Each structure stands twice: as C-alpha cells, then as structure tokens.
Amino acid sequence: MPSPACSEPPDGLVAATAPLVGPDPGADPVPWTAVWAEEDGAEDVLVWSGPADRASRALLVRARPVPALRLSSTLMDHHVHGGTGVDAATADPDAVVRWLRSLRSAGVGRTLASLPALGPEALAEALERLRGPWERGLLAGAHLEGPFLSPARAGAHAPEVLCPPDSAAGRRIQAVIDAVRGAGDPTPVVTHLFNAMRPFHHRDPGPLPALLAAARQGRARLELIADGVHVADEVLAELLEDPGLAPRILLVSAAVAATGARARRGGRAPPGRR
C-alpha cells in the first residue's frame, strides 16, 4: 500500500524510483517511488512511498531526483555496540539518539544496542540510559553479550566481571534482566555463531552441532558476522544455502564505537570499546 502524502509537503524534497526488493527473493521487483524530506540536523522524513505509476506528478516536480539501483525496507541490526564515536554501554541518551539516526540514514531502521559483559550496577545504569531512546521507538531493545561467559574465551570482555549464573553476582545480574525483560519473541538467539566458541572436532564436536540442530528445529536463531573475516565466505554461503538454516540466520555487524567515526590527529580514530 502506498503511504499517504503529507498535506503540506516540506521543502528539500528528494525522490528516487527503482525496483522495490521485498522479502521474497524469487518475486519480481516492483517499480517503486519514494519521496522524502532532507532536514539539516534532523532525521529524514518519508513523505510518500508507493508504486511508481501512482506517484503524484505535482509532488515529483518539487523533488530533486537521486539515482537508485534498488529500494528496500530498512534493515535490522541485532548486534551492534555503537558507532560514530558513541559506545552504547557508556553514552548518554542524546548521544545514543544521534548514533541511531546515523544508522537510519544508512538504511538500518531497527537496532538492538549490544552491551558487553558488565557488573550488576554498571548494567543497570547502561540499561537505564537506553530507556529513553527505547521509549521513543528509536531503539528496538538491548542485547547482552555477558557476563555469563567462560573466562577461557573472554575475548574483548573484562574477565573480572564474568561470572556463572548461579553465583551471587550472577543472581544480581539476573534480577536486573528480569526487571527490564520485554514481552517479545522468546526464541533464543546464538551470539555470533563460531566466534569465541569452542571449535568443531570430529571427536569433540563442542556446541556447534546442537546449535545448528536447534536452529533447524525452529528453537533458535543464529547470528553471523558476515564480513568475510569473522566467518569465511565459504562457510557463510554453505549455511545460507541450507533451506533449514537460512530463515533462522541473522546477519549482524557487531560494530563498535569507532565505526563511522571521523578520524582525528594524524588519522587516528576516536577510541571505541575495543
């Protein structure tokens, strides 16, 4: 369905017409037109969206055309720690909003702010800072990477805050989580499959076979960092070609604060979380 045009379209209109890519990769793309308003220092506003043959001529003549190869709905990043110099674990709400708007301008419309392993007090404070952007509908929620991790595979996480769930600190962490837990999809999500996991061996398979089986049975979703570094392209292709796994895979960035930040002092980027 086309979106209705604003009664008084603002100035600074931009229009793009291109095939619309939908969720079904086998469907023929539909010629689509989108018109939006660019506003300095604010989020772009969608003015009209719909089939190209139904676009208002009066609206299009006011808009600056821009080339586009494809149009699609916005993406969702299920695992992202920050960007443009903003760390989701430590930034104030206004900085988080600026970061989320930068993501939206890049086509990422829904975001889960990922937090590293934190102690109970630090976790509660971080979640409280994210409450405002979440209540405004700018943030889909939070994703916690810890602290229930093995110290042997701490990676970038602070080893001193890692703990088992049944410890005193673990129970305090669980209380914090229970206090903010939403009513969304309860399906477990496997954080960045393969990375920081015990590797597969034919005599010691580790967690991978059980995780893949759970995904095929619809009992889990699998994150994959599809950058060609964290997971080889050949492995990614093999998983995406598996009809039992492909619908259960979440392609994530796991981006950190330095992503998209402007370089300073001799080309050095501002420090991120890692």
mmCIF file of C-alpha atoms in Angstrom:
data_model
loop_
_atom_site.group_PDB
_atom_site.id
_atom_site.type_symbol
_atom_site.label_atom_id
_atom_site.label_comp_id
_atom_site.label_asym_id
_atom_site.label_seq_id
_atom_site.Cartn_x
_atom_site.Cartn_y
_atom_site.Cartn_z
ATOM 1 C CA MET A 1 0.000 0.000 0.000
ATOM 2 C CA PRO A 2 1.326 3.465 -0.794
ATOM 3 C CA SER A 3 1.910 5.797 2.090
ATOM 4 C CA PRO A 4 -0.211 8.969 2.085
ATOM 5 C CA ALA A 5 1.455 12.212 1.095
ATOM 6 C CA CYS A 6 1.779 14.981 3.668
ATOM 7 C CA SER A 7 -0.932 17.648 3.388
ATOM 8 C CA GLU A 8 1.772 20.322 3.127
ATOM 9 C CA PRO A 9 4.976 18.674 1.853
ATOM 10 C CA PRO A 10 8.074 20.414 3.242
ATOM 11 C CA ASP A 11 10.848 21.887 1.154
ATOM 12 C CA GLY A 12 14.053 19.955 0.475
ATOM 13 C CA LEU A 13 12.275 17.019 -1.153
ATOM 14 C CA VAL A 14 14.233 14.138 -2.658
ATOM 15 C CA ALA A 15 12.772 11.394 -4.868
ATOM 16 C CA ALA A 16 14.060 8.012 -6.008
ATOM 17 C CA THR A 17 12.459 5.469 -8.329
ATOM 18 C CA ALA A 18 13.818 1.930 -8.591
ATOM 19 C CA PRO A 19 12.743 -1.715 -8.278
ATOM 20 C CA LEU A 20 11.496 -2.500 -4.766
ATOM 21 C CA VAL A 21 13.210 -5.532 -3.253
ATOM 22 C CA GLY A 22 10.839 -7.436 -0.970
ATOM 23 C CA PRO A 23 11.315 -10.322 1.468
ATOM 24 C CA ASP A 24 10.714 -12.951 -1.243
ATOM 25 C CA PRO A 25 13.915 -13.224 -3.331
ATOM 26 C CA GLY A 26 12.024 -15.121 -6.040
ATOM 27 C CA ALA A 27 9.420 -12.427 -6.629
ATOM 28 C CA ASP A 28 9.732 -9.906 -9.449
ATOM 29 C CA PRO A 29 10.775 -6.462 -8.132
ATOM 30 C CA VAL A 30 8.037 -3.821 -8.388
ATOM 31 C CA PRO A 31 8.882 -0.327 -9.751
ATOM 32 C CA TRP A 32 8.611 1.883 -6.682
ATOM 33 C CA THR A 33 8.946 5.564 -5.858
ATOM 34 C CA ALA A 34 9.935 7.042 -2.525
ATOM 35 C CA VAL A 35 9.885 10.760 -1.716
ATOM 36 C CA TRP A 36 11.434 12.106 1.457
ATOM 37 C CA ALA A 37 12.426 15.414 3.005
ATOM 38 C CA GLU A 38 16.019 16.094 4.000
ATOM 39 C CA GLU A 39 16.311 18.263 7.085
ATOM 40 C CA ASP A 40 19.622 19.558 8.415
ATOM 41 C CA GLY A 41 20.409 18.136 11.838
ATOM 42 C CA ALA A 42 17.261 16.008 11.922
ATOM 43 C CA GLU A 43 16.063 12.652 10.727
ATOM 44 C CA ASP A 44 14.853 12.471 7.118
ATOM 45 C CA VAL A 45 11.055 12.328 6.865
ATOM 46 C CA LEU A 46 9.324 9.974 4.427
ATOM 47 C CA VAL A 47 6.689 11.982 2.536
ATOM 48 C CA TRP A 48 5.338 9.393 0.089
ATOM 49 C CA SER A 49 6.084 5.797 -0.846
ATOM 50 C CA GLY A 50 4.258 3.602 -3.316
ATOM 51 C CA PRO A 51 4.136 2.084 -6.824
ATOM 52 C CA ALA A 52 5.891 4.312 -9.347
ATOM 53 C CA ASP A 53 2.831 4.598 -11.607
ATOM 54 C CA ARG A 54 0.798 6.059 -8.731
ATOM 55 C CA ALA A 55 3.282 8.734 -7.667
ATOM 56 C CA SER A 56 1.930 12.291 -7.632
ATOM 57 C CA ARG A 57 3.318 14.339 -10.517
ATOM 58 C CA ALA A 58 2.773 17.534 -8.514
ATOM 59 C CA LEU A 59 4.929 16.093 -5.741
ATOM 60 C CA LEU A 60 7.671 14.795 -8.034
ATOM 61 C CA VAL A 61 8.210 18.126 -9.820
ATOM 62 C CA ARG A 62 9.109 19.653 -6.438
ATOM 63 C CA ALA A 63 11.614 16.932 -5.605
ATOM 64 C CA ARG A 64 15.276 16.590 -6.508
ATOM 65 C CA PRO A 65 15.731 13.208 -8.231
ATOM 66 C CA VAL A 66 18.507 10.938 -6.997
ATOM 67 C CA PRO A 67 19.704 7.743 -8.695
ATOM 68 C CA ALA A 68 18.924 4.427 -7.039
ATOM 69 C CA LEU A 69 19.663 0.854 -8.091
ATOM 70 C CA ARG A 70 17.215 -0.732 -5.641
ATOM 71 C CA LEU A 71 14.749 0.305 -2.957
ATOM 72 C CA SER A 72 14.039 -1.874 0.058
ATOM 73 C CA SER A 73 12.602 -1.747 3.525
ATOM 74 C CA THR A 74 15.058 -0.772 6.246
ATOM 75 C CA LEU A 75 17.374 -3.353 7.739
ATOM 76 C CA MET A 76 17.673 -4.513 11.351
ATOM 77 C CA ASP A 77 20.996 -4.952 13.138
ATOM 78 C CA HIS A 78 20.518 -7.379 16.011
ATOM 79 C CA HIS A 79 24.037 -6.914 17.409
ATOM 80 C CA VAL A 80 25.783 -3.522 17.347
ATOM 81 C CA HIS A 81 27.791 -1.926 20.162
ATOM 82 C CA GLY A 82 27.971 1.594 18.788
ATOM 83 C CA GLY A 83 29.237 3.845 16.042
ATOM 84 C CA THR A 84 30.217 7.413 15.122
ATOM 85 C CA GLY A 85 32.249 7.557 18.346
ATOM 86 C CA VAL A 86 29.281 6.518 20.516
ATOM 87 C CA ASP A 87 29.523 3.467 22.798
ATOM 88 C CA ALA A 88 26.060 2.135 23.667
ATOM 89 C CA ALA A 89 27.331 0.908 27.044
ATOM 90 C CA THR A 90 28.516 4.296 28.298
ATOM 91 C CA ALA A 91 26.948 7.064 26.181
ATOM 92 C CA ASP A 92 24.243 9.417 27.413
ATOM 93 C CA PRO A 93 20.760 9.165 25.814
ATOM 94 C CA ASP A 94 21.261 12.161 23.494
ATOM 95 C CA ALA A 95 24.441 10.647 22.056
ATOM 96 C CA VAL A 96 22.667 7.320 21.583
ATOM 97 C CA VAL A 97 19.891 9.084 19.638
ATOM 98 C CA ARG A 98 22.455 10.763 17.353
ATOM 99 C CA TRP A 99 24.077 7.404 16.709
ATOM 100 C CA LEU A 100 20.738 5.712 15.962
ATOM 101 C CA ARG A 101 19.861 8.471 13.499
ATOM 102 C CA SER A 102 23.155 7.910 11.705
ATOM 103 C CA LEU A 103 22.238 4.234 11.398
ATOM 104 C CA ARG A 104 18.828 5.113 9.978
ATOM 105 C CA SER A 105 20.457 7.316 7.348
ATOM 106 C CA ALA A 106 22.450 4.223 6.310
ATOM 107 C CA GLY A 107 19.300 2.109 5.969
ATOM 108 C CA VAL A 108 19.283 0.420 9.387
ATOM 109 C CA GLY A 109 15.843 1.187 10.796
ATOM 110 C CA ARG A 110 15.766 -1.152 13.806
ATOM 111 C CA THR A 111 18.639 -1.734 16.194
ATOM 112 C CA LEU A 112 19.402 -3.729 19.306
ATOM 113 C CA ALA A 113 22.093 -1.979 21.340
ATOM 114 C CA SER A 114 24.621 -4.623 22.363
ATOM 115 C CA LEU A 115 26.285 -4.342 25.753
ATOM 116 C CA PRO A 116 29.500 -6.119 26.747
ATOM 117 C CA ALA A 117 29.857 -8.046 29.991
ATOM 118 C CA LEU A 118 29.165 -5.607 32.840
ATOM 119 C CA GLY A 119 28.768 -5.806 36.595
ATOM 120 C CA PRO A 120 25.249 -5.535 38.086
ATOM 121 C CA GLU A 121 25.407 -1.790 38.832
ATOM 122 C CA ALA A 122 27.018 -0.865 35.509
ATOM 123 C CA LEU A 123 24.486 -2.998 33.624
ATOM 124 C CA ALA A 124 21.517 -1.393 35.394
ATOM 125 C CA GLU A 125 22.905 2.084 34.657
ATOM 126 C CA ALA A 126 23.532 1.272 30.984
ATOM 127 C CA LEU A 127 20.019 -0.105 30.521
ATOM 128 C CA GLU A 128 18.525 2.949 32.214
ATOM 129 C CA ARG A 129 20.401 5.252 29.808
ATOM 130 C CA LEU A 130 18.945 3.290 26.888
ATOM 131 C CA ARG A 131 15.403 3.507 28.253
ATOM 132 C CA GLY A 132 14.692 6.943 26.737
ATOM 133 C CA PRO A 133 15.616 6.036 23.124
ATOM 134 C CA TRP A 134 13.680 2.782 23.521
ATOM 135 C CA GLU A 135 10.546 4.545 24.814
ATOM 136 C CA ARG A 136 10.742 6.940 21.849
ATOM 137 C CA GLY A 137 10.688 3.998 19.457
ATOM 138 C CA LEU A 138 14.212 4.669 18.179
ATOM 139 C CA LEU A 139 15.740 1.550 19.744
ATOM 140 C CA ALA A 140 14.308 -1.965 19.458
ATOM 141 C CA GLY A 141 15.903 -3.151 22.693
ATOM 142 C CA ALA A 142 19.171 -4.301 24.221
ATOM 143 C CA HIS A 143 21.342 -7.338 23.581
ATOM 144 C CA LEU A 144 23.575 -8.567 26.402
ATOM 145 C CA GLU A 145 26.769 -10.413 25.479
ATOM 146 C CA GLY A 146 27.663 -11.268 29.053
ATOM 147 C CA PRO A 147 28.576 -11.769 31.782
ATOM 148 C CA PHE A 148 27.720 -15.491 31.713
ATOM 149 C CA LEU A 149 30.775 -16.392 29.637
ATOM 150 C CA SER A 150 33.732 -18.702 30.085
ATOM 151 C CA PRO A 151 36.842 -16.817 31.274
ATOM 152 C CA ALA A 152 38.826 -19.035 28.889
ATOM 153 C CA ARG A 153 37.030 -17.347 25.978
ATOM 154 C CA ALA A 154 36.623 -13.831 27.328
ATOM 155 C CA GLY A 155 37.678 -12.173 24.081
ATOM 156 C CA ALA A 156 37.231 -8.402 24.447
ATOM 157 C CA HIS A 157 35.190 -8.725 27.653
ATOM 158 C CA ALA A 158 36.608 -7.697 31.026
ATOM 159 C CA PRO A 159 37.493 -11.000 32.778
ATOM 160 C CA GLU A 160 36.833 -9.571 36.236
ATOM 161 C CA VAL A 161 33.087 -9.187 35.600
ATOM 162 C CA LEU A 162 32.491 -12.635 34.093
ATOM 163 C CA CYS A 163 30.558 -14.981 36.374
ATOM 164 C CA PRO A 164 28.358 -18.097 36.306
ATOM 165 C CA PRO A 165 24.578 -17.580 36.505
ATOM 166 C CA ASP A 166 24.309 -19.353 39.866
ATOM 167 C CA SER A 167 26.840 -17.090 41.622
ATOM 168 C CA ALA A 168 25.858 -14.168 43.858
ATOM 169 C CA ALA A 169 26.823 -11.696 41.113
ATOM 170 C CA GLY A 170 25.007 -13.824 38.544
ATOM 171 C CA ARG A 171 21.779 -13.739 40.538
ATOM 172 C CA ARG A 172 22.014 -9.959 40.836
ATOM 173 C CA ILE A 173 22.542 -9.708 37.076
ATOM 174 C CA GLN A 174 19.521 -11.952 36.506
ATOM 175 C CA ALA A 175 17.414 -9.689 38.722
ATOM 176 C CA VAL A 176 18.406 -6.689 36.586
ATOM 177 C CA ILE A 177 17.494 -8.589 33.414
ATOM 178 C CA ASP A 178 14.142 -9.755 34.812
ATOM 179 C CA ALA A 179 13.258 -6.166 35.744
ATOM 180 C CA VAL A 180 13.524 -4.966 32.141
ATOM 181 C CA ARG A 181 12.681 -8.098 30.185
ATOM 182 C CA GLY A 182 10.220 -7.373 27.391
ATOM 183 C CA ALA A 183 7.342 -9.439 26.086
ATOM 184 C CA GLY A 184 8.852 -10.068 22.671
ATOM 185 C CA ASP A 185 9.832 -13.245 20.857
ATOM 186 C CA PRO A 186 11.324 -15.633 23.457
ATOM 187 C CA THR A 187 13.264 -17.668 20.875
ATOM 188 C CA PRO A 188 16.922 -17.938 21.997
ATOM 189 C CA VAL A 189 19.498 -16.195 19.820
ATOM 190 C CA VAL A 190 23.015 -17.585 19.447
ATOM 191 C CA THR A 191 25.506 -14.709 19.654
ATOM 192 C CA HIS A 192 27.890 -14.607 16.654
ATOM 193 C CA LEU A 193 27.964 -18.284 15.697
ATOM 194 C CA PHE A 194 31.520 -19.736 15.533
ATOM 195 C CA ASN A 195 33.261 -16.689 17.027
ATOM 196 C CA ALA A 196 34.703 -17.213 20.532
ATOM 197 C CA MET A 197 33.152 -20.698 20.558
ATOM 198 C CA ARG A 198 34.873 -23.999 21.104
ATOM 199 C CA PRO A 199 35.690 -25.186 17.577
ATOM 200 C CA PHE A 200 34.224 -28.306 15.997
ATOM 201 C CA HIS A 201 36.271 -31.517 16.032
ATOM 202 C CA HIS A 202 35.036 -34.917 14.930
ATOM 203 C CA ARG A 203 35.840 -36.405 18.368
ATOM 204 C CA ASP A 204 34.942 -33.299 20.366
ATOM 205 C CA PRO A 205 32.127 -31.545 18.493
ATOM 206 C CA GLY A 206 31.537 -28.785 21.026
ATOM 207 C CA PRO A 207 28.307 -26.739 20.884
ATOM 208 C CA LEU A 208 28.007 -26.304 17.108
ATOM 209 C CA PRO A 209 26.007 -29.454 16.196
ATOM 210 C CA ALA A 210 23.469 -28.791 18.956
ATOM 211 C CA LEU A 211 23.106 -25.133 17.927
ATOM 212 C CA LEU A 212 22.606 -25.969 14.248
ATOM 213 C CA ALA A 213 20.051 -28.643 15.161
ATOM 214 C CA ALA A 214 18.154 -26.197 17.382
ATOM 215 C CA ALA A 215 18.016 -23.667 14.538
ATOM 216 C CA ARG A 216 16.727 -26.247 12.047
ATOM 217 C CA GLN A 217 14.004 -27.213 14.527
ATOM 218 C CA GLY A 218 12.945 -23.576 14.965
ATOM 219 C CA ARG A 219 14.207 -23.409 18.549
ATOM 220 C CA ALA A 220 16.992 -20.870 17.981
ATOM 221 C CA ARG A 221 18.216 -18.109 15.710
ATOM 222 C CA LEU A 222 21.851 -17.797 14.698
ATOM 223 C CA GLU A 223 23.834 -14.575 14.485
ATOM 224 C CA LEU A 224 26.567 -14.435 11.854
ATOM 225 C CA ILE A 225 29.075 -11.619 11.354
ATOM 226 C CA ALA A 226 29.151 -11.690 7.563
ATOM 227 C CA ASP A 227 32.229 -9.563 6.911
ATOM 228 C CA GLY A 228 34.470 -12.220 5.370
ATOM 229 C CA VAL A 229 36.797 -12.022 8.379
ATOM 230 C CA HIS A 230 34.895 -13.327 11.386
ATOM 231 C CA VAL A 231 33.381 -16.094 9.240
ATOM 232 C CA ALA A 232 34.788 -17.242 5.899
ATOM 233 C CA ASP A 233 32.614 -16.528 2.872
ATOM 234 C CA GLU A 234 32.547 -20.237 2.005
ATOM 235 C CA VAL A 235 31.089 -21.123 5.416
ATOM 236 C CA LEU A 236 28.528 -18.325 5.193
ATOM 237 C CA ALA A 237 27.436 -19.469 1.722
ATOM 238 C CA GLU A 238 27.080 -23.069 2.918
ATOM 239 C CA LEU A 239 24.792 -22.032 5.770
ATOM 240 C CA LEU A 240 22.678 -19.665 3.662
ATOM 241 C CA GLU A 241 22.150 -22.383 1.049
ATOM 242 C CA ASP A 242 20.758 -24.745 3.705
ATOM 243 C CA PRO A 243 16.938 -24.336 3.498
ATOM 244 C CA GLY A 244 16.576 -25.422 7.109
ATOM 245 C CA LEU A 245 19.022 -22.819 8.400
ATOM 246 C CA ALA A 246 18.709 -19.807 6.090
ATOM 247 C CA PRO A 247 15.426 -18.491 7.599
ATOM 248 C CA ARG A 248 16.956 -18.707 11.079
ATOM 249 C CA ILE A 249 20.109 -16.693 10.345
ATOM 250 C CA LEU A 250 20.573 -13.087 11.490
ATOM 251 C CA LEU A 251 23.348 -11.223 9.666
ATOM 252 C CA VAL A 252 24.827 -8.764 12.166
ATOM 253 C CA SER A 253 27.614 -6.188 12.189
ATOM 254 C CA ALA A 254 28.820 -6.324 15.828
ATOM 255 C CA ALA A 255 30.085 -2.802 15.040
ATOM 256 C CA VAL A 256 31.812 -0.772 17.754
ATOM 257 C CA ALA A 257 32.090 2.919 18.589
ATOM 258 C CA ALA A 258 34.879 3.609 16.088
ATOM 259 C CA THR A 259 32.669 2.547 13.164
ATOM 260 C CA GLY A 260 31.840 5.602 11.082
ATOM 261 C CA ALA A 261 33.755 7.940 13.420
ATOM 262 C CA ARG A 262 35.718 10.808 11.927
ATOM 263 C CA ALA A 263 39.473 10.439 12.080
ATOM 264 C CA ARG A 264 41.441 12.782 14.320
ATOM 265 C CA ARG A 265 45.092 13.666 14.862
ATOM 266 C CA GLY A 266 47.096 12.051 12.161
ATOM 267 C CA GLY A 267 44.337 9.744 11.013
ATOM 268 C CA ARG A 268 43.748 8.089 14.386
ATOM 269 C CA ALA A 269 40.100 7.275 15.045
ATOM 270 C CA PRO A 270 38.500 8.039 18.410
ATOM 271 C CA PRO A 271 38.861 5.106 20.825
ATOM 272 C CA GLY A 272 35.996 2.629 20.868
ATOM 273 C CA ARG A 273 35.165 -0.165 23.260
ATOM 274 C CA ARG A 274 37.781 -2.365 21.626
#
